[in-house]
mmCIF file of C-alpha atoms and ligand atoms in Angstrom:
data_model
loop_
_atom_site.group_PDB
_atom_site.id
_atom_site.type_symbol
_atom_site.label_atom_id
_atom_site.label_comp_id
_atom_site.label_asym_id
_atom_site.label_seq_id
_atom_site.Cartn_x
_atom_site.Cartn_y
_atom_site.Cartn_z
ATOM 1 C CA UNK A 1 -88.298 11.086 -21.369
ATOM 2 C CA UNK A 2 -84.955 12.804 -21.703
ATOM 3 C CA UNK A 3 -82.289 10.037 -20.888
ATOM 4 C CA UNK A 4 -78.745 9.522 -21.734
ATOM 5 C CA UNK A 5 -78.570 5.923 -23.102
ATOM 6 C CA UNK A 6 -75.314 4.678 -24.348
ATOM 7 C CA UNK A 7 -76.348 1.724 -26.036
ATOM 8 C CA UNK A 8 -78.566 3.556 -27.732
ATOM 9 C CA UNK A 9 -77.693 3.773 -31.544
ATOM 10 C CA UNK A 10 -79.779 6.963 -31.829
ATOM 11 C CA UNK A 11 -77.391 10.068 -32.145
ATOM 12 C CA UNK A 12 -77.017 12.044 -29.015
ATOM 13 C CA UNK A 13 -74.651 14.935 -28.513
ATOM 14 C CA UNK A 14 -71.952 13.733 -27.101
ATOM 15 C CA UNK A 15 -71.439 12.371 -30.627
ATOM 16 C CA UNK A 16 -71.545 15.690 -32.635
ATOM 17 C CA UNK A 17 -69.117 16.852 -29.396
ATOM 18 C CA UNK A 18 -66.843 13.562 -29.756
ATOM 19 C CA UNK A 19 -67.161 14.317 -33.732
ATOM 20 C CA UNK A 20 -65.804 17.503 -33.479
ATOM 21 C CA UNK A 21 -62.704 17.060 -30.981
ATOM 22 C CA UNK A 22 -61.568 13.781 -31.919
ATOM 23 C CA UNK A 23 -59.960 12.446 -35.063
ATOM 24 C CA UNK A 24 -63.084 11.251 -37.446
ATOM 25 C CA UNK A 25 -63.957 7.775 -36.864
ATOM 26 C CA UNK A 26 -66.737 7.808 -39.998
ATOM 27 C CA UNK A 27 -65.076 6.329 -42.971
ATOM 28 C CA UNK A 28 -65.035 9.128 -45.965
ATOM 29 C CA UNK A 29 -64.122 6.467 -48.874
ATOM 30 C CA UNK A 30 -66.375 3.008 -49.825
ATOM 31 C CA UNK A 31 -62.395 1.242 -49.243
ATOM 32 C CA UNK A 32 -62.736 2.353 -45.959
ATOM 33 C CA UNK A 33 -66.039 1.302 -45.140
ATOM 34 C CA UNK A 34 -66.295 -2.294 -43.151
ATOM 35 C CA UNK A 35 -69.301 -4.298 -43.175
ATOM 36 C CA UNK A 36 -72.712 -4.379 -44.931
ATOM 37 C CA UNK A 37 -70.848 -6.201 -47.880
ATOM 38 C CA UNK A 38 -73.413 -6.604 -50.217
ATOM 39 C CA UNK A 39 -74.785 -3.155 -49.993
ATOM 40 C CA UNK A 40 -71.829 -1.552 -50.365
ATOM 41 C CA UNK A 41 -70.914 -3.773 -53.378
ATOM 42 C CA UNK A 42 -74.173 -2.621 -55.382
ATOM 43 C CA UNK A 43 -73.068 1.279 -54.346
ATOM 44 C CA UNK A 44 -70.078 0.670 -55.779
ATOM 45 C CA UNK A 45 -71.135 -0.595 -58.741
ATOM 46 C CA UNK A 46 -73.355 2.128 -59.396
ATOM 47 C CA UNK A 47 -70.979 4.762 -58.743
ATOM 48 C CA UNK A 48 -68.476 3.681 -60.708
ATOM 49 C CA UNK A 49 -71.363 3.169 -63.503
ATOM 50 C CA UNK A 50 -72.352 6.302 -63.194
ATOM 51 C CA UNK A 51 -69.320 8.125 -62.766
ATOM 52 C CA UNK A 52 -68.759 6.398 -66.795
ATOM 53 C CA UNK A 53 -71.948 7.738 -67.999
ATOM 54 C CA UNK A 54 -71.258 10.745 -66.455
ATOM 55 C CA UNK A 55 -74.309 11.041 -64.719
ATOM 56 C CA UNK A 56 -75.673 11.319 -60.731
ATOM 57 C CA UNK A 57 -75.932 8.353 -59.488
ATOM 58 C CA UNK A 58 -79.488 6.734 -59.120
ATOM 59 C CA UNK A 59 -81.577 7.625 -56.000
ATOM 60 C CA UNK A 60 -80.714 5.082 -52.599
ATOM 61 C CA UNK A 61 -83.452 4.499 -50.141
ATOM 62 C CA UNK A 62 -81.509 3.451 -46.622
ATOM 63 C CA UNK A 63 -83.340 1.437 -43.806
ATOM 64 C CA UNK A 64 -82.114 0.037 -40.597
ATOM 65 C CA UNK A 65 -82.241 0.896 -36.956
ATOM 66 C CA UNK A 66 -80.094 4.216 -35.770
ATOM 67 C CA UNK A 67 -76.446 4.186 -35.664
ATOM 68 C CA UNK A 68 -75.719 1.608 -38.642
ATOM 69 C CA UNK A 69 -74.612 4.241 -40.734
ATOM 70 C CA UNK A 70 -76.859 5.554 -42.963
ATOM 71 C CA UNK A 71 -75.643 9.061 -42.707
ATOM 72 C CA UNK A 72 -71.832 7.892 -43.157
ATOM 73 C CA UNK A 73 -73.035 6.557 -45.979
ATOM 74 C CA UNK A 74 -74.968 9.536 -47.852
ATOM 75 C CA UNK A 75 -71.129 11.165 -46.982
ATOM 76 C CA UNK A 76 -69.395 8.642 -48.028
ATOM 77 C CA UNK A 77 -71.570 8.258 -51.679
ATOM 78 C CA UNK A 78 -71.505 12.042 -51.793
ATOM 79 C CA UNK A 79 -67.635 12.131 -51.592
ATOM 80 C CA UNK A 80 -67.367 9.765 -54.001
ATOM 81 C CA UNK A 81 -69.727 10.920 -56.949
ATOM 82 C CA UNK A 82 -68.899 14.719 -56.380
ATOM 83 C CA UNK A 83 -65.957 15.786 -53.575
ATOM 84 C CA UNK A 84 -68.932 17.580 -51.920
ATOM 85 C CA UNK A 85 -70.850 16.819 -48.809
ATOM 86 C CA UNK A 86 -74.480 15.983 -49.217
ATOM 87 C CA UNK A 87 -77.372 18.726 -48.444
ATOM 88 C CA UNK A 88 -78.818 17.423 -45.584
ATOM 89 C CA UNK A 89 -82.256 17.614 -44.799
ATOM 90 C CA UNK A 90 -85.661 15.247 -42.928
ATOM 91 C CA UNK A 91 -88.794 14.482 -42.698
ATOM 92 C CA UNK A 92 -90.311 16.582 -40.489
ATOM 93 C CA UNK A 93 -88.057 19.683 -41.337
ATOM 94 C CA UNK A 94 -89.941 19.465 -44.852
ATOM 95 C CA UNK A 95 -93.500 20.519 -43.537
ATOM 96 C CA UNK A 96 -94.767 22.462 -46.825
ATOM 97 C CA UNK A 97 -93.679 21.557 -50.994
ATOM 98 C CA UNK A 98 -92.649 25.662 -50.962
ATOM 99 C CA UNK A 99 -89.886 24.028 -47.559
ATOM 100 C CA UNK A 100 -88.430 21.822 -50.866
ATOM 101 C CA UNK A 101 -88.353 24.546 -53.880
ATOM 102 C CA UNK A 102 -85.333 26.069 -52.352
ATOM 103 C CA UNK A 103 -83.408 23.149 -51.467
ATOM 104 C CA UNK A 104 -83.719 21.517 -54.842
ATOM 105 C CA UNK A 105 -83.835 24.435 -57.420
ATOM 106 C CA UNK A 106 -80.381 25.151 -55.465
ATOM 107 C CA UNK A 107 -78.874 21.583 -56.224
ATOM 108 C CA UNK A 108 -76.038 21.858 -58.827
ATOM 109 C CA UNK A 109 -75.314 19.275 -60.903
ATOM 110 C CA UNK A 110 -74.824 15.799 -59.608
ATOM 111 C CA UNK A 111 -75.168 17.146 -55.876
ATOM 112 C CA UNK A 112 -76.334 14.682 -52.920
ATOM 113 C CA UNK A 113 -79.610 15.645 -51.497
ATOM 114 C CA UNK A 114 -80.026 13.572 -47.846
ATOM 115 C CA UNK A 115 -83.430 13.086 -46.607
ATOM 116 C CA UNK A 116 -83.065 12.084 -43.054
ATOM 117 C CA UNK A 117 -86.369 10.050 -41.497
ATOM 118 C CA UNK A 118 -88.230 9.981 -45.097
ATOM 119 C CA UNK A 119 -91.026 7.927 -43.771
ATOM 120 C CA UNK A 120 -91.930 11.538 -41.813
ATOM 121 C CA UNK A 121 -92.481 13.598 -44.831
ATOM 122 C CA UNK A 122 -96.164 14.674 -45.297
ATOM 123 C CA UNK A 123 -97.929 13.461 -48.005
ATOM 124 C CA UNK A 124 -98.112 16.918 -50.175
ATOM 125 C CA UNK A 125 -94.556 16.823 -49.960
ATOM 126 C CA UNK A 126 -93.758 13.249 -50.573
ATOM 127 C CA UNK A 127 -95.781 13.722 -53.900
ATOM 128 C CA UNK A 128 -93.986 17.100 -54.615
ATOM 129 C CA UNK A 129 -90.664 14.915 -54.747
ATOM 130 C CA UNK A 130 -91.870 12.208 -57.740
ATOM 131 C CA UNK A 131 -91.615 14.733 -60.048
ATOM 132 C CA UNK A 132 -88.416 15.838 -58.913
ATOM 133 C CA UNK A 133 -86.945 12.480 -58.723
ATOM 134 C CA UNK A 134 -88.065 11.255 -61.954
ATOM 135 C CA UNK A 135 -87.689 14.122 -63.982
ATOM 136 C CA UNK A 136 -85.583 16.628 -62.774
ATOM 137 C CA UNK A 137 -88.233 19.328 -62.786
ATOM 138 C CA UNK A 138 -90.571 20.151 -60.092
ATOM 139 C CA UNK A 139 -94.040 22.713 -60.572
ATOM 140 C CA UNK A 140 -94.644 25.598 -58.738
ATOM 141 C CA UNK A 141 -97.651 27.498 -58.786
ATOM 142 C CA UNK A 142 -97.670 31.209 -59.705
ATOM 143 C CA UNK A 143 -100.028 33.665 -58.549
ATOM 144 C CA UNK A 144 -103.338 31.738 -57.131
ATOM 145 C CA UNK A 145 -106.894 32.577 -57.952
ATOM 146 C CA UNK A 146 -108.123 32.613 -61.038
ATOM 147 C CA UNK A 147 -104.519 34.164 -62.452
ATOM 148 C CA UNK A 148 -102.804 31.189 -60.804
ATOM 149 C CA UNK A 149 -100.282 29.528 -63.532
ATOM 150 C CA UNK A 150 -98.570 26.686 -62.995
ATOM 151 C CA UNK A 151 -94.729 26.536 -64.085
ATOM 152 C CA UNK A 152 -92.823 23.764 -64.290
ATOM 153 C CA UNK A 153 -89.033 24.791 -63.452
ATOM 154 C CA UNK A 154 -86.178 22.425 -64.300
ATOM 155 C CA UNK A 155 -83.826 20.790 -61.706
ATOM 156 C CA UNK A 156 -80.220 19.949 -62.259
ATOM 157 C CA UNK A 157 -79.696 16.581 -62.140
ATOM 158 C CA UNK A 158 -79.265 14.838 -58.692
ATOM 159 C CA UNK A 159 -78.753 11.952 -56.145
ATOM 160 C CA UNK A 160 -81.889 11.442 -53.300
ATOM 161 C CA UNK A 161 -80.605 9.645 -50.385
ATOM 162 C CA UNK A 162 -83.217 8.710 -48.224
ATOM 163 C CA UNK A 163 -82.965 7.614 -44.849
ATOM 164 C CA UNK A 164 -86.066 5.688 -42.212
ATOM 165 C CA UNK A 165 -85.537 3.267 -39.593
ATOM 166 C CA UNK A 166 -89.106 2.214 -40.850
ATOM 167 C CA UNK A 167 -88.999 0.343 -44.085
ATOM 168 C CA UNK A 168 -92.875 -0.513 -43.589
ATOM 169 C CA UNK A 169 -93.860 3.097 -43.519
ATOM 170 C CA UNK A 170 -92.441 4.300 -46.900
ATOM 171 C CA UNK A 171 -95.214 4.055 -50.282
ATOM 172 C CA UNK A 172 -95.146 2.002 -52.579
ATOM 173 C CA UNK A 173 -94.932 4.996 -55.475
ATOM 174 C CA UNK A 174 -92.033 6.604 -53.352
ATOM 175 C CA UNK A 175 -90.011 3.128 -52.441
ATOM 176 C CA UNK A 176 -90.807 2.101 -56.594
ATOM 177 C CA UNK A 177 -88.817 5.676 -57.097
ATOM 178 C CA UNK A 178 -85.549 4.382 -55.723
ATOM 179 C CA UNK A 179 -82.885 2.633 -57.913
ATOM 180 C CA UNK A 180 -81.274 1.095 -54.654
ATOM 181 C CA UNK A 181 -83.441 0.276 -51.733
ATOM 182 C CA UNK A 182 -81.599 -1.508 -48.993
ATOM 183 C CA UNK A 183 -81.978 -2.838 -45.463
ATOM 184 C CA UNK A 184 -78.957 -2.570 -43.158
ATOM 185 C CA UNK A 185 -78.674 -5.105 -40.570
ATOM 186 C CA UNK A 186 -77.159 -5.209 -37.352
ATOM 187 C CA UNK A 187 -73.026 -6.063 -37.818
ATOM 188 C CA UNK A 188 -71.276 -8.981 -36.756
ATOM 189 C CA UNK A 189 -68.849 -9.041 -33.892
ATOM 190 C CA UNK A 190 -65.956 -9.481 -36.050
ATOM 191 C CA UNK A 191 -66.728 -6.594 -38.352
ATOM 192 C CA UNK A 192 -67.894 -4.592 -34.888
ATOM 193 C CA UNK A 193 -63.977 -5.625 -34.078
ATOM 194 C CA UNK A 194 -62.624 -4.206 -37.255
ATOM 195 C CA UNK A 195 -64.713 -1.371 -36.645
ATOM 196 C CA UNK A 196 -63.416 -0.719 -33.170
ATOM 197 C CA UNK A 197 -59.927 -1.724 -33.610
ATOM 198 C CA UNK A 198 -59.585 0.947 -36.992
ATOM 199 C CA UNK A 199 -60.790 3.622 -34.392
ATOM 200 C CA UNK A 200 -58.427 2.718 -31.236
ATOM 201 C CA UNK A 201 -55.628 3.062 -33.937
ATOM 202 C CA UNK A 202 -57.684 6.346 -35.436
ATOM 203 C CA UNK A 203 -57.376 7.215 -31.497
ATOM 204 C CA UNK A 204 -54.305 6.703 -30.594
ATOM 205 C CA UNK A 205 -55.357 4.048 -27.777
ATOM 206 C CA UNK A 206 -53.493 1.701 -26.554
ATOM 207 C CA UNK A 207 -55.826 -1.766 -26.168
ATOM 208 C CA UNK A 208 -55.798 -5.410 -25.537
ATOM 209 C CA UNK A 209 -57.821 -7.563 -28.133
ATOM 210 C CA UNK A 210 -59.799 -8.894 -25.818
ATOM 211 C CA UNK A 211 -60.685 -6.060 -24.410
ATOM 212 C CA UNK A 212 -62.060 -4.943 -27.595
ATOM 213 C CA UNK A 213 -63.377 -8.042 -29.052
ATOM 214 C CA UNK A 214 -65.772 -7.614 -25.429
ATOM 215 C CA UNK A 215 -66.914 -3.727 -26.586
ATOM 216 C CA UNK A 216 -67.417 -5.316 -30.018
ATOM 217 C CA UNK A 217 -69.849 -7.968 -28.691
ATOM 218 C CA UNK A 218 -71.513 -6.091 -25.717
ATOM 219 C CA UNK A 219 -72.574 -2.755 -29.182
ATOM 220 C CA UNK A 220 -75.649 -4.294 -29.616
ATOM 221 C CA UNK A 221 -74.233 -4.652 -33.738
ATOM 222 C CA UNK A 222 -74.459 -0.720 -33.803
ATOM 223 C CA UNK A 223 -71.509 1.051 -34.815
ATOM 224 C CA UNK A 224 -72.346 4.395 -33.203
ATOM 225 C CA UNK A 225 -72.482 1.723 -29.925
ATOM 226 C CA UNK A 226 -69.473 0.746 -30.389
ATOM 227 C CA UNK A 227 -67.198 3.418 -30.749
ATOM 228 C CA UNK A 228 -69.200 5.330 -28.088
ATOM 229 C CA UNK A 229 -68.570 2.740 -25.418
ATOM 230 C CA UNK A 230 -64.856 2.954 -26.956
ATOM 231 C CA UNK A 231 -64.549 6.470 -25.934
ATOM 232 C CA UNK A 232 -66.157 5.661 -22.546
ATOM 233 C CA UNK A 233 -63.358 3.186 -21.385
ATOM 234 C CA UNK A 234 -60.680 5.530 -23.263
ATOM 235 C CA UNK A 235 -61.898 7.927 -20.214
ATOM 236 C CA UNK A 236 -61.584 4.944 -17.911
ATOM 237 C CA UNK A 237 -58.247 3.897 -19.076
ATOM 238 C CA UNK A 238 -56.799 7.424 -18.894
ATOM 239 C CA UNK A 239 -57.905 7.615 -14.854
ATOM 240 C CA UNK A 240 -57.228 3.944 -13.752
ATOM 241 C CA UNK A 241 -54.496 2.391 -16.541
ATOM 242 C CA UNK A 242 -52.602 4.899 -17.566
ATOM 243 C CA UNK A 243 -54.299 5.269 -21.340
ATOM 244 C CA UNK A 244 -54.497 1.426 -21.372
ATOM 245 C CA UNK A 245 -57.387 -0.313 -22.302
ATOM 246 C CA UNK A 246 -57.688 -3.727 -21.042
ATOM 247 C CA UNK A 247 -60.155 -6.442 -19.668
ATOM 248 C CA UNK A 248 -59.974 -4.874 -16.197
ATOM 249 C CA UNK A 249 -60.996 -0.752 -17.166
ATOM 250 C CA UNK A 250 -63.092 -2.242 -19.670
ATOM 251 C CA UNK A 251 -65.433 -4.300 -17.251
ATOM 252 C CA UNK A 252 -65.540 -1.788 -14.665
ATOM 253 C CA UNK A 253 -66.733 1.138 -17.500
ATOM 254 C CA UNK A 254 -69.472 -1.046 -18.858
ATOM 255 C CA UNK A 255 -70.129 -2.207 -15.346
ATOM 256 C CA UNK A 256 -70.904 1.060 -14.214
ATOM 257 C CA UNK A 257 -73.606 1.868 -17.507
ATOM 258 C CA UNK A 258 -75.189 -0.775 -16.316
ATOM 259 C CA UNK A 259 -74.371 -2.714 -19.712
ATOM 260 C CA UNK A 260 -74.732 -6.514 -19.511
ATOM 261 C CA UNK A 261 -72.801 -9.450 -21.613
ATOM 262 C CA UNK A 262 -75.007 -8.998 -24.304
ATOM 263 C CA UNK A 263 -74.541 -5.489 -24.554
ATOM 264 C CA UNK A 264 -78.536 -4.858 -23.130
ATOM 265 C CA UNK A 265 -78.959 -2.239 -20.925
ATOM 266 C CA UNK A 266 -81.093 -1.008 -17.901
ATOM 267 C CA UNK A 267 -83.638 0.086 -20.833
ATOM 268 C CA UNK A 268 -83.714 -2.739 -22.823
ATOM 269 C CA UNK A 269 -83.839 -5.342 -19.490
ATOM 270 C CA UNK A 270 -86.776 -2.822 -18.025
ATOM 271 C CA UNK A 271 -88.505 -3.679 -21.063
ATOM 272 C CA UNK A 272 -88.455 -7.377 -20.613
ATOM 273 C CA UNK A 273 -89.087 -7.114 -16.564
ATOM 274 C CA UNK A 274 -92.052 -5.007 -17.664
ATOM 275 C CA UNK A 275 -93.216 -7.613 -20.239
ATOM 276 C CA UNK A 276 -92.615 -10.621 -17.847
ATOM 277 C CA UNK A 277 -93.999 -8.896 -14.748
ATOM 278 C CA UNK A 278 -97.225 -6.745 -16.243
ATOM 279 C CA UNK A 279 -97.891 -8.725 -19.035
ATOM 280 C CA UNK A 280 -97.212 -11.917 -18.024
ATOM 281 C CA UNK A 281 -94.364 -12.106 -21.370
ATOM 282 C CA UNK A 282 -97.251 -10.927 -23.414
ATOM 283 C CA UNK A 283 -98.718 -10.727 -26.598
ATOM 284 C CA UNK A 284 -98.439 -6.955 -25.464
ATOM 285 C CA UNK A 285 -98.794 -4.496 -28.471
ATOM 286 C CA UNK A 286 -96.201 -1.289 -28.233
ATOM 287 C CA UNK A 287 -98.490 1.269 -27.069
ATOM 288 C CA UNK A 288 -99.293 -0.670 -23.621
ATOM 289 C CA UNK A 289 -95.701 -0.986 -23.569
ATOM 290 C CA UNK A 290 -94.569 2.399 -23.923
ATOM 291 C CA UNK A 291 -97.510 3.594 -21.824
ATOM 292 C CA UNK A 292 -96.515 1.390 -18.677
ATOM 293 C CA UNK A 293 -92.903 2.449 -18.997
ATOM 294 C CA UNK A 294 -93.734 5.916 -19.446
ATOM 295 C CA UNK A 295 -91.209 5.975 -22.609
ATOM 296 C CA UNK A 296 -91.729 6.804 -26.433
ATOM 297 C CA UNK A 297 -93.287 4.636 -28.496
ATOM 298 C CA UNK A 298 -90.648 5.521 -31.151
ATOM 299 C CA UNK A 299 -88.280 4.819 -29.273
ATOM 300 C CA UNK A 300 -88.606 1.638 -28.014
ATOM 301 C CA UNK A 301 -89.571 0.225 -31.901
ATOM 302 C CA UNK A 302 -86.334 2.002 -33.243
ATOM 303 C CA UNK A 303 -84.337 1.095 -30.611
ATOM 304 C CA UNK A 304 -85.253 -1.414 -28.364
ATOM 305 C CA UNK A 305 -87.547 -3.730 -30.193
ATOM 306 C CA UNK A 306 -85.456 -4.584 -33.090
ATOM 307 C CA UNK A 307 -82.623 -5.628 -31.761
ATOM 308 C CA UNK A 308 -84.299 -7.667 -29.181
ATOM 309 C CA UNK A 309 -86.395 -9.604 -31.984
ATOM 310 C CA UNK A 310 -82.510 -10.040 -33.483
ATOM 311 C CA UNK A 311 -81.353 -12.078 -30.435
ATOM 312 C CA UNK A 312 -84.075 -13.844 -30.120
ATOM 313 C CA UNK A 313 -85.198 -12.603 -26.626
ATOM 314 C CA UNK A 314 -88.696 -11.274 -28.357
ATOM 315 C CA UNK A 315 -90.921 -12.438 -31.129
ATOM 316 C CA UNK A 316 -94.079 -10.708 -32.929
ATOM 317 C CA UNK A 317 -97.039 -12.523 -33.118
ATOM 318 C CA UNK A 318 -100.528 -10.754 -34.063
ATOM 319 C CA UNK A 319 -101.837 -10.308 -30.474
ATOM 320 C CA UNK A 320 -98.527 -7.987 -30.180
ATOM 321 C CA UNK A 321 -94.740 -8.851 -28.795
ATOM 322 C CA UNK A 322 -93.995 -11.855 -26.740
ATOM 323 C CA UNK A 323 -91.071 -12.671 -24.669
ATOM 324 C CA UNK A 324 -88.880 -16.035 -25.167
ATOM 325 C CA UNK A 325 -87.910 -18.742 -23.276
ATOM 326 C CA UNK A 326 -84.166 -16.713 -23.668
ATOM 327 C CA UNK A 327 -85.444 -14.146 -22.726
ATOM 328 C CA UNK A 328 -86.304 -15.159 -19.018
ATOM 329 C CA UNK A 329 -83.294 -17.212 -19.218
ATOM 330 C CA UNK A 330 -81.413 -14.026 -19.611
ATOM 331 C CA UNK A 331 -82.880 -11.696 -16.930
ATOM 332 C CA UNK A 332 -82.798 -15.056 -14.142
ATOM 333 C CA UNK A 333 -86.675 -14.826 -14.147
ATOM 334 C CA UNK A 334 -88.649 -18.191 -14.328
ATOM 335 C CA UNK A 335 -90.462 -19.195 -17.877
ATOM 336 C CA UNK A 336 -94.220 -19.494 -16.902
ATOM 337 C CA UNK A 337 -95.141 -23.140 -18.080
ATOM 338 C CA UNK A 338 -96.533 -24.116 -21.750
ATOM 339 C CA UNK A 339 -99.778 -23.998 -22.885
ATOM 340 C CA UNK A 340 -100.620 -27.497 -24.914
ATOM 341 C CA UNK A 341 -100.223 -25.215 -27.923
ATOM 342 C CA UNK A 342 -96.563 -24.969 -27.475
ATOM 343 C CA UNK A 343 -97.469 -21.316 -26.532
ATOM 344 C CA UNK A 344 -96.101 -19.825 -23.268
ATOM 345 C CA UNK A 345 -99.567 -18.547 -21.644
HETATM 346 N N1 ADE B 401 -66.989 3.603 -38.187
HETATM 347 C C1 ADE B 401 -68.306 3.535 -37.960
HETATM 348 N N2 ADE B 401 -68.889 2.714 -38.824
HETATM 349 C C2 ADE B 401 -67.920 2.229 -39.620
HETATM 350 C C3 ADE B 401 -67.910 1.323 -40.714
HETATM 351 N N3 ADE B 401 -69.015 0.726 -41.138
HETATM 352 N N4 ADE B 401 -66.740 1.070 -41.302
HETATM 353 C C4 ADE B 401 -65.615 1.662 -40.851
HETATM 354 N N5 ADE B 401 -65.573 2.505 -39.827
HETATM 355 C C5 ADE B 401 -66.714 2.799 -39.211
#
């Protein structure tokens, strides 16, 4: 279902829009980048290592739910290592190995190659790239028939970022393939602050801390969130505060999206009515779910689910999600009484 979502950390176009009329809020160096400290301590370690050696820096595999920057990264590592942005590719834009000769046998030396949702390449593919990534040299096969030869062609050397927002879903042989395989989690408040205060200045805006200590804590820890919902009361503060953004602009813009104290939103609160009311707060596995709220599976286990097992307002249990005692805290509903078990049903 088509639906403009702006605590959503999955890109939309407003983004690419905002991206291209506003001052760039990405960082483009590793100094500028804030949070995810130990991550970006082991990149930049390895660049610099590599940089010595003079060769491309080992392959990264990058997890985490949408809008934590993944892609800022592959930029940022890409900048560093060559001055050049990455080639940018995904998953399901890689549908046959002949989709891949092209893009690699056109890499130049010590280029960034960005595979965007890597857990969606096909298998064919997937193995096509082990050669590629080991060795620098991929084989294509000439002719077919009984003349069909098989040629192995040699690869400059490169970088593989790859991207998923499903760690589970990547092989073994492809994950084992990565020098640097890392997990991004959700930011705190205070580096969400950093985050939003660098861009206000990046923006020109004019803003009280408070005010954006409050857009840093209702960003669900998503970056993207964050300096979306910045540009939202920038609108807000142009119309009602003359460019000012304070307490006052800032709770009537995030009143109106519907966005709560925790930074939930209608989505992520009809989730948990539909869990409390249809399910009785389950176990409820994701398919039921998405089918009773008539929404993508995908999206509501990139999106919604994971932060929601962050706060604590969901946990998984092998009969499928269940709600919390929070979590009916949170949306003023009544927790159904204990089972003996300690269970709620
Ligand atoms: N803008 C978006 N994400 C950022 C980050 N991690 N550091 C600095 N600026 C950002």
């Amino acid at each position: 279902m088509a639906r403009e979502r702006i605590v959503s950390g999955a890109e939309q176009p407003e983004d690419k829009f905002q991206a291209a009329m506003s001052p760039a809020l990405r960082p483009r160096m590793l100094t500028e980048y804030i949070g995810q400290g130990e991550l970006i301590e082991k990149v930049r370690i390895a660049v610099a290592a590599a940089k010595q050696r003079g060769e491309p820096m080992e392959h990264v595999l990058l997890s985490g739910p949408p809008g934590l920057g993944k892609t800022t990264l592959a930029y940022i590592i890409a900048e560093e290592m060559t001055g050049v942005a990455p080639k940018i590719t995904s998953g399901p834009a890689l549908v046959k190995p002949a989709d891949l000769v092209g893009i690699l046998t056109n890499l130049k030396a010590g280029d960034v190659l960005f595979i965007d949702e890597i857990h969606r390449l096909s298998r064919v593919v997937e193995e096509y790239l082990y050669p590629a990534m080991e060795n620098y040299s991929i084989d294509v096969v000439m002719d077919s028939g009984a003349h069909a030869q098989v040629m192995t062609i040699p690869l400059q050397p490169f970088t593989l970022i790859g991207a998923t927002t499903r760690t589970g879903l990547i092989s073994g042989p492809m994950r084992s393939r990565f020098g640097i395989a890392h997990h991004l989690s959700y930011y705190s408040p205070a580096d969400l602050l950093k985050i939003v205060s660098r861009s206000a200045e990046l923006l020109k805006l004019p803003a009280d801390k408070d005010a954006l200590l409050q857009i840093a804590s209702r960003s669900r820890g998503t970056p993207r969130v964050a300096n979306r919902l910045l540009r939202r009361v920038r609108d807000f503060a142009v119309v009602r505060s003359e460019g000012k953004v304070t307490m006052e602009v800032l709770d009537q813009a995030l009143g109106l999206e519907a966005i709560d104290q925790l930074g939930l939103d209608a989505l992520d609160r009809r989730f948990l009515a539909v869990m409390a009311r249809d399910y009785d707060g389950g176990p409820v596995g994701i398919e039921a779910m998405a089918a009773t709220m008539g929404e993508e599976r995908d999206t509501l286990e990139d999106v919604v689910e994971p932060f929601l097992l962050q706060i604590g307002f969901i946990r998984r249990t092998p009969k499928g999600r269940q709600m919390t005692a929070a979590a009916y805290q949170h949306l003023g509903l009544d927790k159904p009484a204990e089972k003996e078990d300690g269970s709620l049903f």
